[in-house]
PDB file of C-alpha atoms in Angstrom:
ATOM      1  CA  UNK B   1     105.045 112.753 102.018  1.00 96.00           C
ATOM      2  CA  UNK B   2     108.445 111.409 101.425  1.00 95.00           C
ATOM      3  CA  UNK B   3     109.166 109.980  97.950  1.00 93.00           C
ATOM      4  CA  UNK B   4     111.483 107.842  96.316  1.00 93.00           C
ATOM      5  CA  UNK B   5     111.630 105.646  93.280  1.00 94.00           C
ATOM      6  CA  UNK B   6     113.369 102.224  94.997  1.00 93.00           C
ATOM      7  CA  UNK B   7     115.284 101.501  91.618  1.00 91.00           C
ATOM      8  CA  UNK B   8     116.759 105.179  91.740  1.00 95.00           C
ATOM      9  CA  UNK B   9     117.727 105.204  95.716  1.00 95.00           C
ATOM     10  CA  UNK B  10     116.074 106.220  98.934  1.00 96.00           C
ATOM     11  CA  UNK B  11     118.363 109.247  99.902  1.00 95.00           C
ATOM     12  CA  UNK B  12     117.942 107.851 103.543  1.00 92.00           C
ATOM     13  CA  UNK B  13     120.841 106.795 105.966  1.00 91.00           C
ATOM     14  CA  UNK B  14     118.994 103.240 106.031  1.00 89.00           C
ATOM     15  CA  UNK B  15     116.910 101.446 103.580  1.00 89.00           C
ATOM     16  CA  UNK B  16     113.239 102.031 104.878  1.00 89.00           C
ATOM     17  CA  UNK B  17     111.583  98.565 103.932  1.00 89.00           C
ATOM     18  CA  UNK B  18     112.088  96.512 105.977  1.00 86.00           C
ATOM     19  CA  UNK B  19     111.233  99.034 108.838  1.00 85.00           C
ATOM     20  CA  UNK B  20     108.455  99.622 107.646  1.00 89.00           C
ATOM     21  CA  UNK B  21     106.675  95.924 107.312  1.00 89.00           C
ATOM     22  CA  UNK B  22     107.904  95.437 110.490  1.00 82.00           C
ATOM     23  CA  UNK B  23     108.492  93.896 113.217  1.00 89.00           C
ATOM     24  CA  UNK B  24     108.893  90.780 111.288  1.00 93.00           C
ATOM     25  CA  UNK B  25     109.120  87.430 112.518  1.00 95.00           C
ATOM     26  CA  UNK B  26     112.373  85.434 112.314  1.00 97.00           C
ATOM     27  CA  UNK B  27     112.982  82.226 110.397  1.00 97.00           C
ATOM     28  CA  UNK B  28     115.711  80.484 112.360  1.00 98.00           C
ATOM     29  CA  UNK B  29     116.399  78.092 109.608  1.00 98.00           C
ATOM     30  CA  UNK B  30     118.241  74.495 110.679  1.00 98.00           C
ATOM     31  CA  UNK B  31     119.514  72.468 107.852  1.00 98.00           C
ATOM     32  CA  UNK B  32     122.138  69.559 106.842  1.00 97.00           C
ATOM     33  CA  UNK B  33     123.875  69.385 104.270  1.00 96.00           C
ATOM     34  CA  UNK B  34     124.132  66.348 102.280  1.00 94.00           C
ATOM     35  CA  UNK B  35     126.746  65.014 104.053  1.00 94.00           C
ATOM     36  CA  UNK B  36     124.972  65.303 107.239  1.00 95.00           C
ATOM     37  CA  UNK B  37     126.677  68.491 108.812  1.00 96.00           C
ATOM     38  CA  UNK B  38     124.877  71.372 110.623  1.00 97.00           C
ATOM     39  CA  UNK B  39     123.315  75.033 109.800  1.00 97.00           C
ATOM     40  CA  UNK B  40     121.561  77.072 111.610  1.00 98.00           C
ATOM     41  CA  UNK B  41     120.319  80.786 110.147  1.00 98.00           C
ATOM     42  CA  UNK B  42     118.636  83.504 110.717  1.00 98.00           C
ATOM     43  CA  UNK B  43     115.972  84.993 108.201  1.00 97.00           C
ATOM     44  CA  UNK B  44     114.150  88.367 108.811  1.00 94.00           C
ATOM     45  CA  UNK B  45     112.554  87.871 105.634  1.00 96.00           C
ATOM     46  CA  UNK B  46     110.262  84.942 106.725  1.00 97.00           C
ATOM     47  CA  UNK B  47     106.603  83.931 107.458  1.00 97.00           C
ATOM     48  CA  UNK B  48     103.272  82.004 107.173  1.00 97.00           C
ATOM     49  CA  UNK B  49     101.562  81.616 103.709  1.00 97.00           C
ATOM     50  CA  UNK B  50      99.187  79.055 103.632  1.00 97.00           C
ATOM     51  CA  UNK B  51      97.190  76.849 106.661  1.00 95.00           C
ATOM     52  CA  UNK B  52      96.242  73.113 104.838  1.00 96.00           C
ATOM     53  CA  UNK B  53      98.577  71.841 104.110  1.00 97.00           C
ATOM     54  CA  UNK B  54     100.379  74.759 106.055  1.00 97.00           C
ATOM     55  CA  UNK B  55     103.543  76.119 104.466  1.00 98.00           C
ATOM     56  CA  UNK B  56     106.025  78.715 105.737  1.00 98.00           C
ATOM     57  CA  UNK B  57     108.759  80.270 104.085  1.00 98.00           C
ATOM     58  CA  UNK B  58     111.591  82.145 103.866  1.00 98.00           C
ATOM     59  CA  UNK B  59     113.687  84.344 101.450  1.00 98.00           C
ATOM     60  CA  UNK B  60     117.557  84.319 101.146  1.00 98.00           C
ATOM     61  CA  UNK B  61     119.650  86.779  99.369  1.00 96.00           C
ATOM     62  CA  UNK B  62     122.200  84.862  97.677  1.00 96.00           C
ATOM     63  CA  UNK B  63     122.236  81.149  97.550  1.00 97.00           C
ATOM     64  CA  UNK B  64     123.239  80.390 101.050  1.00 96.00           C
ATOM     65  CA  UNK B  65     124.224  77.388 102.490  1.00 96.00           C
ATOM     66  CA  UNK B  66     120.656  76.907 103.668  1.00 97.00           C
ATOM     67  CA  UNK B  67     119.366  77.355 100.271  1.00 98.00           C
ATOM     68  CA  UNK B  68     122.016  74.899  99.092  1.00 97.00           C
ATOM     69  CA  UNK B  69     121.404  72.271 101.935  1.00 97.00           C
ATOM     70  CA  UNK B  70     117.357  72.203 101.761  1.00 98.00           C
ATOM     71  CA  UNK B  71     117.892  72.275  98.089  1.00 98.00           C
ATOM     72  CA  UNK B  72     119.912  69.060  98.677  1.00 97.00           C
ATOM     73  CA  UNK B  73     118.186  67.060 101.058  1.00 98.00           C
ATOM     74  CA  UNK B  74     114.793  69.015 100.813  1.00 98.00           C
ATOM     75  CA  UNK B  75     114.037  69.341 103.953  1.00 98.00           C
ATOM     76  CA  UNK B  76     114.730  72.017 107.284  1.00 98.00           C
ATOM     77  CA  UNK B  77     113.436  72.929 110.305  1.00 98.00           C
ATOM     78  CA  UNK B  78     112.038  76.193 111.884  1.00 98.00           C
ATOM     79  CA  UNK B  79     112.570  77.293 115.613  1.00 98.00           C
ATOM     80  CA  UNK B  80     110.671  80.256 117.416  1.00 98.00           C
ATOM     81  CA  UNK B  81     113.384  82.831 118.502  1.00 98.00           C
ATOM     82  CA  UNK B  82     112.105  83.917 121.533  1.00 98.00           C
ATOM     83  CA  UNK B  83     113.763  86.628 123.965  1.00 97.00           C
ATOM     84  CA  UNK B  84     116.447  84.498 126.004  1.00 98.00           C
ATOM     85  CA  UNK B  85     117.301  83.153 122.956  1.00 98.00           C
ATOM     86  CA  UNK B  86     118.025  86.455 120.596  1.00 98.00           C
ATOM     87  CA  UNK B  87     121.684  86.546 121.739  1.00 98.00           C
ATOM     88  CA  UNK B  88     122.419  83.223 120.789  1.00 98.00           C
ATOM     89  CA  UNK B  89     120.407  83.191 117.604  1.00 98.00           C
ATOM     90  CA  UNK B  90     122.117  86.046 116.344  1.00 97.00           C
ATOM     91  CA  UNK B  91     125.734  84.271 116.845  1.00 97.00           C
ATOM     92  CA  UNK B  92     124.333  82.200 113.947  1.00 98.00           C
ATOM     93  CA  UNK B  93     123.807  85.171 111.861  1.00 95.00           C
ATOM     94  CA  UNK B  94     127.488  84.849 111.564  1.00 93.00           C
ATOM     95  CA  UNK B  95     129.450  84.163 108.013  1.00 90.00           C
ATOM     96  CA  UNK B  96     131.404  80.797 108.868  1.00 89.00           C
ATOM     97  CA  UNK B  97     132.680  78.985 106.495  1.00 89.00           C
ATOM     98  CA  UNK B  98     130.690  75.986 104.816  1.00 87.00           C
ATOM     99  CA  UNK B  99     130.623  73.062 107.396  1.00 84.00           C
ATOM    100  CA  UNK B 100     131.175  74.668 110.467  1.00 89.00           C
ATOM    101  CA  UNK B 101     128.538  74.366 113.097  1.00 95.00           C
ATOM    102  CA  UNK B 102     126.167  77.134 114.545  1.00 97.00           C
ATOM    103  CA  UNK B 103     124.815  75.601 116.921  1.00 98.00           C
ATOM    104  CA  UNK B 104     127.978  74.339 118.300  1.00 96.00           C
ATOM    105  CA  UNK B 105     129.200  77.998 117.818  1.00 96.00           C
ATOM    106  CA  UNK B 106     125.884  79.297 119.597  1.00 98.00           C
ATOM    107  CA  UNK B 107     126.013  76.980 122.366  1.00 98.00           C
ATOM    108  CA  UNK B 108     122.791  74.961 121.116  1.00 98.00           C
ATOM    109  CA  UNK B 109     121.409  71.763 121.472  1.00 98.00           C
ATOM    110  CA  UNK B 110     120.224  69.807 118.362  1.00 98.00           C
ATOM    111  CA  UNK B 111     118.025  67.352 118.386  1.00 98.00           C
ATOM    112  CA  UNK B 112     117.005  65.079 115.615  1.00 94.00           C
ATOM    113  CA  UNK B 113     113.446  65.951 114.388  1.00 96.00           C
ATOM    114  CA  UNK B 114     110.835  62.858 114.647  1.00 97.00           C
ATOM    115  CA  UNK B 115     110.040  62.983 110.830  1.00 98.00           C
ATOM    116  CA  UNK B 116     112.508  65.076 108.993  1.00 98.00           C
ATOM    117  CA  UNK B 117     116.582  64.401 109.563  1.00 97.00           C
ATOM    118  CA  UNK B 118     117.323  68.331 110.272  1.00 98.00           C
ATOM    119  CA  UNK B 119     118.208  69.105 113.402  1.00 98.00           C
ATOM    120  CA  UNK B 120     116.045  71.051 115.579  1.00 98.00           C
ATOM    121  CA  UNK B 121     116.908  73.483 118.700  1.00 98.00           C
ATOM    122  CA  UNK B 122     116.440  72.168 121.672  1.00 98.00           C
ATOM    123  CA  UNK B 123     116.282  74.962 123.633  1.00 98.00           C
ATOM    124  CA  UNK B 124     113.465  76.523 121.592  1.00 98.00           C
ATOM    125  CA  UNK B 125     110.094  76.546 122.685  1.00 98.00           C
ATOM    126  CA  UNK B 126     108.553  75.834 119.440  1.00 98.00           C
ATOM    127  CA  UNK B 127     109.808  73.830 116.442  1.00 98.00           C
ATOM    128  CA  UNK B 128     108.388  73.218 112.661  1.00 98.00           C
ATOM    129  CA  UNK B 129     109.693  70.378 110.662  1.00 98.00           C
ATOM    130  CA  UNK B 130     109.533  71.005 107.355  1.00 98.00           C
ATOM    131  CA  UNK B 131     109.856  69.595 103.787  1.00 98.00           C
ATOM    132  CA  UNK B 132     110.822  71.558 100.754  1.00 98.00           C
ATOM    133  CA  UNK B 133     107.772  72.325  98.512  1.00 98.00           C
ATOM    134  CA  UNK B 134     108.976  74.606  96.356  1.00 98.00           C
ATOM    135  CA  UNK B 135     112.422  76.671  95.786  1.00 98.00           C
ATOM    136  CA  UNK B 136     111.820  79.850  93.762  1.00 98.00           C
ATOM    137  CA  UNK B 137     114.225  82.656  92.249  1.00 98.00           C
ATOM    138  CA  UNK B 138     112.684  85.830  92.656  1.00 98.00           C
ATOM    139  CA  UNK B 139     112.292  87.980  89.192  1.00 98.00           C
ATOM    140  CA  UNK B 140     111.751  91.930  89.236  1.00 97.00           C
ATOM    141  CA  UNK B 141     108.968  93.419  87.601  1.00 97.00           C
ATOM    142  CA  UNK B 142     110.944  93.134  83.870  1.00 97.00           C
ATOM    143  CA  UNK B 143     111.665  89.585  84.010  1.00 98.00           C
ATOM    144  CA  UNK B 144     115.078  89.512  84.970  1.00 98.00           C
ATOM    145  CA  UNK B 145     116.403  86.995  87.433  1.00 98.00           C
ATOM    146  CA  UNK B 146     117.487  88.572  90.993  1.00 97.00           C
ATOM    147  CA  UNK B 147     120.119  86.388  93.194  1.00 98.00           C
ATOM    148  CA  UNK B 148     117.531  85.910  96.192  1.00 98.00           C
ATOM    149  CA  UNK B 149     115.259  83.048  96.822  1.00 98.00           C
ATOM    150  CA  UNK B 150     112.279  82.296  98.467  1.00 98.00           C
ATOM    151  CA  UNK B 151     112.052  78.794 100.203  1.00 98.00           C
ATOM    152  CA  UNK B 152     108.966  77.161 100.925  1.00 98.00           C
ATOM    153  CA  UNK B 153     107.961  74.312 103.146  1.00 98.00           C
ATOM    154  CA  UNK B 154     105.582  72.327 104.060  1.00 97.00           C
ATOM    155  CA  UNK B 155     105.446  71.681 107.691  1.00 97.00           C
ATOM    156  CA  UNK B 156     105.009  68.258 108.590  1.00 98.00           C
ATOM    157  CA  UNK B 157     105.236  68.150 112.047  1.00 97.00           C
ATOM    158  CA  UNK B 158     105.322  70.680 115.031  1.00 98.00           C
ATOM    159  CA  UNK B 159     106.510  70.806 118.819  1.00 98.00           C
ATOM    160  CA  UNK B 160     104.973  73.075 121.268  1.00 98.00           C
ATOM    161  CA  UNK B 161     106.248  73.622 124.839  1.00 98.00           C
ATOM    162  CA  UNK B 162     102.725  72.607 126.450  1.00 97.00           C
ATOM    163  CA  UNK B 163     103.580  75.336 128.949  1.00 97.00           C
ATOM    164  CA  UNK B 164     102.459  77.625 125.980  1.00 97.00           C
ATOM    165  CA  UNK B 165      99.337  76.376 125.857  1.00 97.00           C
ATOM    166  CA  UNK B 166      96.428  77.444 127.855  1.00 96.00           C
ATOM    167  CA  UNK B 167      92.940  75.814 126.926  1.00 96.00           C
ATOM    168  CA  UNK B 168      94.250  74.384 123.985  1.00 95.00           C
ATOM    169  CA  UNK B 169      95.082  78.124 122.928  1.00 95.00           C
ATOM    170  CA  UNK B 170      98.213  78.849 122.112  1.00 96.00           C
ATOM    171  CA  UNK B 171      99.361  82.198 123.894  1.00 96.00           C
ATOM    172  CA  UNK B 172     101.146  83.997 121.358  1.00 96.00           C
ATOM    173  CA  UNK B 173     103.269  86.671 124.109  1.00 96.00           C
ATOM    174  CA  UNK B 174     103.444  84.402 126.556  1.00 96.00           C
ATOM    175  CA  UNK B 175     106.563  82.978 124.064  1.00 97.00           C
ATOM    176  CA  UNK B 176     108.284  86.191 124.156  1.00 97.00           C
ATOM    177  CA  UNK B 177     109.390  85.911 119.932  1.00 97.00           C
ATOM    178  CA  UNK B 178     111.511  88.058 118.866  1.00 96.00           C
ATOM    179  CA  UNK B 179     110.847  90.480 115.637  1.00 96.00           C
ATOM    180  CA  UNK B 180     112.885  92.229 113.645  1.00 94.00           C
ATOM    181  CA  UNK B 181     112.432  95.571 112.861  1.00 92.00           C
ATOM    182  CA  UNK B 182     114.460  98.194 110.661  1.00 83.00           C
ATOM    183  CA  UNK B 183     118.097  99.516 111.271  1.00 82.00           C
ATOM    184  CA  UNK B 184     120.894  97.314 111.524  1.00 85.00           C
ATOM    185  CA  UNK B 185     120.384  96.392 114.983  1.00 91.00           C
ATOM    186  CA  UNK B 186     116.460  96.990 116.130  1.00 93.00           C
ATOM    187  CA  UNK B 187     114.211  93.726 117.538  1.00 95.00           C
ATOM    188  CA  UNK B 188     110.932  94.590 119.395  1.00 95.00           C
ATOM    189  CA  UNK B 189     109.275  91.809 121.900  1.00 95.00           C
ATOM    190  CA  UNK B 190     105.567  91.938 122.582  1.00 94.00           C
ATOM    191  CA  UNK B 191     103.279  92.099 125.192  1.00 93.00           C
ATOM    192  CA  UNK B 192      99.594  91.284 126.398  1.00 92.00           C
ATOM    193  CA  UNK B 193      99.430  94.833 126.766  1.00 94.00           C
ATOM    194  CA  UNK B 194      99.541  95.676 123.425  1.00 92.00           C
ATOM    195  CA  UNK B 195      96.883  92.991 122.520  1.00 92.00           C
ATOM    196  CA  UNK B 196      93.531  93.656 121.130  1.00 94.00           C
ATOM    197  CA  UNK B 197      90.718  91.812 119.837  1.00 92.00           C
ATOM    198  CA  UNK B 198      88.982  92.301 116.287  1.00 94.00           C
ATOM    199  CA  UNK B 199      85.773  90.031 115.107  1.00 92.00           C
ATOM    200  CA  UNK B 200      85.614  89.605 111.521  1.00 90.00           C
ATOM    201  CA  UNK B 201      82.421  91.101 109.479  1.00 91.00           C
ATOM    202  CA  UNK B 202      80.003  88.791 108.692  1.00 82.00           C
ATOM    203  CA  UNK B 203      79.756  88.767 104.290  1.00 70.00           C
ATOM    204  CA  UNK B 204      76.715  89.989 103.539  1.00 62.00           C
TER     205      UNK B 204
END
């Protein structure tokens, strides 16, 4: 087995992590800031923690200009990166400086959500709006403050491209999401043929 102590280095070309809880779904973050101009972001440290009221999440190292513009106007929206989209959404992963538009950059369309102002992307097949339930810096183990933090929202409304749903079932691969995986560069799609079906135990 391969060991290392995190706080002493992993001797490794690449950081191992976030390889290895992986693939990872992508929080494509939309915000305004509080004078009503555009963000868009990419987070590979995002996901689902909670289903009534349902809240989803992401984590940001540094104080970001999403951090600062949900912060502000406490709210943002989610979009579902899915396969044609991964080009574009990573042109948002670029550093521009505070106020200029992703989406514009990205070629994007955004659309005012129905109960949140933040924009959401048109072209995505799947959209949360959300509003700021909690903003959190993260700590390490010793109490001392680290310069990430971990956004939570709760999502007050959703759109789904009906064309996804079949039976009232939403088909998860049939969206074609994008996940992140380790390296600087790796995504991974999925497939029906990877599915499989588990029933959980009854408690007795």
């Amino acid at each position: 087995m391969y060991f290392y102590e995190p706080a002493k280095g992993h001797g490794l070309p690449h950081d191992p992590l976030n390889a290895i809880i992986g693939p990872r779904p992508i929080g494509w973050i939309a915000s305004l800031d509080g004078e009503g101009r555009r963000n868009l972001a990419p987070y590979s440290f995002f996901n689902c923690f909670n289903y009534r009221p349902p809240i989803i999440g992401f984590a940001s190292s540094g104080w970001k200009d999403s951090v600062q513009n949900i912060s502000e106007t406490k709210e943002f929206v989610w979009n579902l990166t899915t396969r044609d989209l991964a080009e574009r959404m990573n042109e948002t992963s670029a550093s521009l400086p505070h106020g200029e538009d992703e989406f514009a950059r990205a070629g994007l369309t955004p659309v005012a959500g129905r109960i949140v102002s933040a924009p959401r992307v048109a072209e995505s097949p799947v959209n949360f709006e959300c509003r700021l339930s909690q903003c959190i810096q993260l700590a390490a183990a010793d109490g001392a403050l680290i310069d990430s933090w971990l956004v939570l929202g709760e999502v007050v409304a959703v759109h789904i491209d009906e064309s996804l749903l079949e039976g009232g079932v939403y088909q998860t691969a049939k969206a074609q999401p994008v996940l992140r995986a380790g390296g600087p560069s790796a995504y991974y799609g999925i497939s029906d043929a990877q599915r499989f079906d588990l029933i959980r135990p009854d408690n007795r």
